Amino acid sequence: MAICITFGTHEFTSMLEGYENVRAYCYNCNHWNGRCVTRWPFFTICFIPVIPLAMHKYKEVTCYTCRFTQDLRDRPDINPDTRPPPNAGYGPQPPPQAYFGGYQQQQTPQQQMQYPPVASGATSPPPQPYAYK
């Protein structure tokens, strides 16, 4: 007769009380996606939490973009009133969408095409010689 007993760990996480609306700056990925969370690890037997692995909950700042975690004691710049600047976005912004009738940038004569447009199936213009400096 075989008895299978599963051992492991599980972490209970929740938003830090009083810091629910705080968005912190992540020093790893340079975005304003850091959130203040509490984490409490437990030792489990058969998926049942039995023994806490810490005497208290860890208070941390976790970035939702890169999953970088830092102890809240190491971040004196974060308090319950911390907010990102008004022009800060929620991570990297996508490039603007191109659409017909939108703003078109004026090209200087050096940027304009030197050859007529190439129709499908036609060959491309000869390559330009490179001048190394």
PDB file of C-alpha atoms in Angstrom:
ATOM      1  CA  MET A   1       0.000   0.000   0.000  1.00  0.00           C
ATOM      2  CA  ALA A   2       1.387   3.391  -1.012  1.00  0.00           C
ATOM      3  CA  ILE A   3       0.499   6.707   0.533  1.00  0.00           C
ATOM      4  CA  CYS A   4       1.225   9.840  -1.420  1.00  0.00           C
ATOM      5  CA  ILE A   5       1.776  12.998   0.618  1.00  0.00           C
ATOM      6  CA  THR A   6       2.429  16.277  -1.179  1.00  0.00           C
ATOM      7  CA  PHE A   7       4.607  18.946   0.441  1.00  0.00           C
ATOM      8  CA  GLY A   8       5.101  22.450  -0.869  1.00  0.00           C
ATOM      9  CA  THR A   9       4.690  26.168  -0.306  1.00  0.00           C
ATOM     10  CA  HIS A  10       2.003  28.695  -1.108  1.00  0.00           C
ATOM     11  CA  GLU A  11       2.071  32.484  -0.899  1.00  0.00           C
ATOM     12  CA  PHE A  12      -0.970  34.495   0.062  1.00  0.00           C
ATOM     13  CA  THR A  13      -0.843  37.952  -1.503  1.00  0.00           C
ATOM     14  CA  SER A  14      -3.134  40.964  -1.215  1.00  0.00           C
ATOM     15  CA  MET A  15      -3.033  44.706  -1.765  1.00  0.00           C
ATOM     16  CA  LEU A  16      -1.400  46.572   1.113  1.00  0.00           C
ATOM     17  CA  GLU A  17      -4.040  48.268   3.248  1.00  0.00           C
ATOM     18  CA  GLY A  18      -3.991  52.040   2.752  1.00  0.00           C
ATOM     19  CA  TYR A  19      -1.923  51.730  -0.444  1.00  0.00           C
ATOM     20  CA  GLU A  20      -4.642  50.345  -2.751  1.00  0.00           C
ATOM     21  CA  ASN A  21      -4.574  53.316  -5.167  1.00  0.00           C
ATOM     22  CA  VAL A  22      -0.807  53.848  -5.157  1.00  0.00           C
ATOM     23  CA  ARG A  23       1.125  53.425  -8.396  1.00  0.00           C
ATOM     24  CA  ALA A  24       4.879  53.372  -7.854  1.00  0.00           C
ATOM     25  CA  TYR A  25       7.778  53.841 -10.249  1.00  0.00           C
ATOM     26  CA  CYS A  26       9.657  50.641 -11.123  1.00  0.00           C
ATOM     27  CA  TYR A  27      13.427  51.112 -11.123  1.00  0.00           C
ATOM     28  CA  ASN A  28      13.902  47.959 -13.197  1.00  0.00           C
ATOM     29  CA  CYS A  29      11.728  48.612 -16.280  1.00  0.00           C
ATOM     30  CA  ASN A  30      11.170  52.396 -15.807  1.00  0.00           C
ATOM     31  CA  HIS A  31       7.361  52.260 -15.810  1.00  0.00           C
ATOM     32  CA  TRP A  32       4.742  53.468 -13.327  1.00  0.00           C
ATOM     33  CA  ASN A  33       3.272  49.961 -12.837  1.00  0.00           C
ATOM     34  CA  GLY A  34       4.458  49.187  -9.301  1.00  0.00           C
ATOM     35  CA  ARG A  35       1.808  48.173  -6.746  1.00  0.00           C
ATOM     36  CA  CYS A  36       2.155  47.762  -2.983  1.00  0.00           C
ATOM     37  CA  VAL A  37       1.295  44.219  -1.899  1.00  0.00           C
ATOM     38  CA  THR A  38       1.616  41.995   1.152  1.00  0.00           C
ATOM     39  CA  ARG A  39       2.979  38.482   0.820  1.00  0.00           C
ATOM     40  CA  TRP A  40       2.820  35.707   3.411  1.00  0.00           C
ATOM     41  CA  PRO A  41       4.420  32.332   2.528  1.00  0.00           C
ATOM     42  CA  PHE A  42       3.133  29.099   4.086  1.00  0.00           C
ATOM     43  CA  PHE A  43       4.395  25.509   4.166  1.00  0.00           C
ATOM     44  CA  THR A  44       1.671  23.186   2.845  1.00  0.00           C
ATOM     45  CA  ILE A  45       0.888  19.509   3.274  1.00  0.00           C
ATOM     46  CA  CYS A  46      -1.491  18.106   0.667  1.00  0.00           C
ATOM     47  CA  PHE A  47      -2.212  21.695  -0.494  1.00  0.00           C
ATOM     48  CA  ILE A  48      -3.336  22.727   3.011  1.00  0.00           C
ATOM     49  CA  PRO A  49      -1.393  25.657   4.535  1.00  0.00           C
ATOM     50  CA  VAL A  50      -0.002  24.422   7.841  1.00  0.00           C
ATOM     51  CA  ILE A  51       3.019  26.437   9.002  1.00  0.00           C
ATOM     52  CA  PRO A  52       3.768  30.082   8.152  1.00  0.00           C
ATOM     53  CA  LEU A  53       7.310  30.508   6.852  1.00  0.00           C
ATOM     54  CA  ALA A  54       7.528  34.083   8.177  1.00  0.00           C
ATOM     55  CA  MET A  55       6.532  35.687  11.463  1.00  0.00           C
ATOM     56  CA  HIS A  56       4.895  38.611   9.639  1.00  0.00           C
ATOM     57  CA  LYS A  57       3.658  39.542   6.189  1.00  0.00           C
ATOM     58  CA  TYR A  58       6.209  40.935   3.755  1.00  0.00           C
ATOM     59  CA  LYS A  59       5.336  44.430   2.506  1.00  0.00           C
ATOM     60  CA  GLU A  60       6.654  44.813  -1.026  1.00  0.00           C
ATOM     61  CA  VAL A  61       6.407  46.865  -4.197  1.00  0.00           C
ATOM     62  CA  THR A  62       5.788  44.583  -7.178  1.00  0.00           C
ATOM     63  CA  CYS A  63       5.882  45.728 -10.802  1.00  0.00           C
ATOM     64  CA  TYR A  64       3.102  44.238 -12.916  1.00  0.00           C
ATOM     65  CA  THR A  65       5.149  44.685 -16.112  1.00  0.00           C
ATOM     66  CA  CYS A  66       8.447  42.980 -15.265  1.00  0.00           C
ATOM     67  CA  ARG A  67       7.538  41.256 -11.923  1.00  0.00           C
ATOM     68  CA  PHE A  68      10.414  43.040 -10.157  1.00  0.00           C
ATOM     69  CA  THR A  69       9.893  42.989  -6.371  1.00  0.00           C
ATOM     70  CA  GLN A  70      11.410  45.325  -3.808  1.00  0.00           C
ATOM     71  CA  ASP A  71      10.852  45.638  -0.062  1.00  0.00           C
ATOM     72  CA  LEU A  72       8.754  48.659   0.886  1.00  0.00           C
ATOM     73  CA  ARG A  73      11.338  49.636   3.545  1.00  0.00           C
ATOM     74  CA  ASP A  74      13.843  50.219   0.720  1.00  0.00           C
ATOM     75  CA  ARG A  75      11.480  52.677  -1.004  1.00  0.00           C
ATOM     76  CA  PRO A  76      11.102  55.796   1.186  1.00  0.00           C
ATOM     77  CA  ASP A  77       9.688  57.653  -1.844  1.00  0.00           C
ATOM     78  CA  ILE A  78       6.422  55.667  -1.617  1.00  0.00           C
ATOM     79  CA  ASN A  79       3.657  56.768   0.738  1.00  0.00           C
ATOM     80  CA  PRO A  80      -0.154  56.392   0.591  1.00  0.00           C
ATOM     81  CA  ASP A  81      -0.374  59.601  -1.480  1.00  0.00           C
ATOM     82  CA  THR A  82       2.143  58.574  -4.171  1.00  0.00           C
ATOM     83  CA  ARG A  83       0.771  59.164  -7.661  1.00  0.00           C
ATOM     84  CA  PRO A  84       2.492  59.208 -11.043  1.00  0.00           C
ATOM     85  CA  PRO A  85       2.951  62.526 -12.858  1.00  0.00           C
ATOM     86  CA  PRO A  86      -0.041  63.542 -15.016  1.00  0.00           C
ATOM     87  CA  ASN A  87       1.756  62.771 -18.287  1.00  0.00           C
ATOM     88  CA  ALA A  88       3.012  59.318 -17.240  1.00  0.00           C
ATOM     89  CA  GLY A  89       1.388  56.409 -19.046  1.00  0.00           C
ATOM     90  CA  TYR A  90       0.650  52.862 -17.967  1.00  0.00           C
ATOM     91  CA  GLY A  91       3.739  51.311 -19.541  1.00  0.00           C
ATOM     92  CA  PRO A  92       5.084  51.569 -23.078  1.00  0.00           C
ATOM     93  CA  GLN A  93       2.762  53.378 -25.439  1.00  0.00           C
ATOM     94  CA  PRO A  94       2.090  51.940 -28.909  1.00  0.00           C
ATOM     95  CA  PRO A  95       3.083  54.008 -31.948  1.00  0.00           C
ATOM     96  CA  PRO A  96       0.398  56.310 -33.330  1.00  0.00           C
ATOM     97  CA  GLN A  97      -1.940  54.709 -35.834  1.00  0.00           C
ATOM     98  CA  ALA A  98      -1.627  55.816 -39.448  1.00  0.00           C
ATOM     99  CA  TYR A  99      -4.882  56.618 -41.176  1.00  0.00           C
ATOM    100  CA  PHE A 100      -5.973  58.402 -44.317  1.00  0.00           C
ATOM    101  CA  GLY A 101      -6.231  62.148 -43.963  1.00  0.00           C
ATOM    102  CA  GLY A 102      -4.058  62.341 -40.873  1.00  0.00           C
ATOM    103  CA  TYR A 103      -1.121  64.606 -40.254  1.00  0.00           C
ATOM    104  CA  GLN A 104       1.623  64.135 -42.821  1.00  0.00           C
ATOM    105  CA  GLN A 105       5.126  65.313 -42.141  1.00  0.00           C
ATOM    106  CA  GLN A 106       6.680  67.504 -44.827  1.00  0.00           C
ATOM    107  CA  GLN A 107       9.779  65.974 -46.367  1.00  0.00           C
ATOM    108  CA  THR A 108      12.905  67.920 -47.143  1.00  0.00           C
ATOM    109  CA  PRO A 109      14.320  67.564 -50.682  1.00  0.00           C
ATOM    110  CA  GLN A 110      16.992  65.140 -49.387  1.00  0.00           C
ATOM    111  CA  GLN A 111      14.313  62.846 -47.931  1.00  0.00           C
ATOM    112  CA  GLN A 112      12.147  62.763 -51.065  1.00  0.00           C
ATOM    113  CA  MET A 113      12.324  59.768 -53.357  1.00  0.00           C
ATOM    114  CA  GLN A 114      14.964  59.949 -56.065  1.00  0.00           C
ATOM    115  CA  TYR A 115      13.317  57.258 -58.204  1.00  0.00           C
ATOM    116  CA  PRO A 116       9.729  56.866 -59.321  1.00  0.00           C
ATOM    117  CA  PRO A 117       7.603  54.401 -57.335  1.00  0.00           C
ATOM    118  CA  VAL A 118       8.175  50.763 -58.249  1.00  0.00           C
ATOM    119  CA  ALA A 119       5.198  48.804 -59.552  1.00  0.00           C
ATOM    120  CA  SER A 120       4.710  45.216 -58.456  1.00  0.00           C
ATOM    121  CA  GLY A 121       6.915  42.813 -60.383  1.00  0.00           C
ATOM    122  CA  ALA A 122       9.374  45.527 -61.423  1.00  0.00           C
ATOM    123  CA  THR A 123      12.936  45.682 -60.201  1.00  0.00           C
ATOM    124  CA  SER A 124      14.099  48.045 -57.517  1.00  0.00           C
ATOM    125  CA  PRO A 125      16.481  50.951 -58.202  1.00  0.00           C
ATOM    126  CA  PRO A 126      20.216  50.258 -58.089  1.00  0.00           C
ATOM    127  CA  PRO A 127      21.829  50.491 -54.647  1.00  0.00           C
ATOM    128  CA  GLN A 128      23.450  53.761 -53.624  1.00  0.00           C
ATOM    129  CA  PRO A 129      27.226  53.732 -53.098  1.00  0.00           C
ATOM    130  CA  TYR A 130      28.180  54.085 -49.437  1.00  0.00           C
ATOM    131  CA  ALA A 131      30.637  56.723 -48.313  1.00  0.00           C
ATOM    132  CA  TYR A 132      32.443  55.671 -45.127  1.00  0.00           C
ATOM    133  CA  LYS A 133      33.765  58.427 -42.917  1.00  0.00           C
TER     134      LYS A 133
END
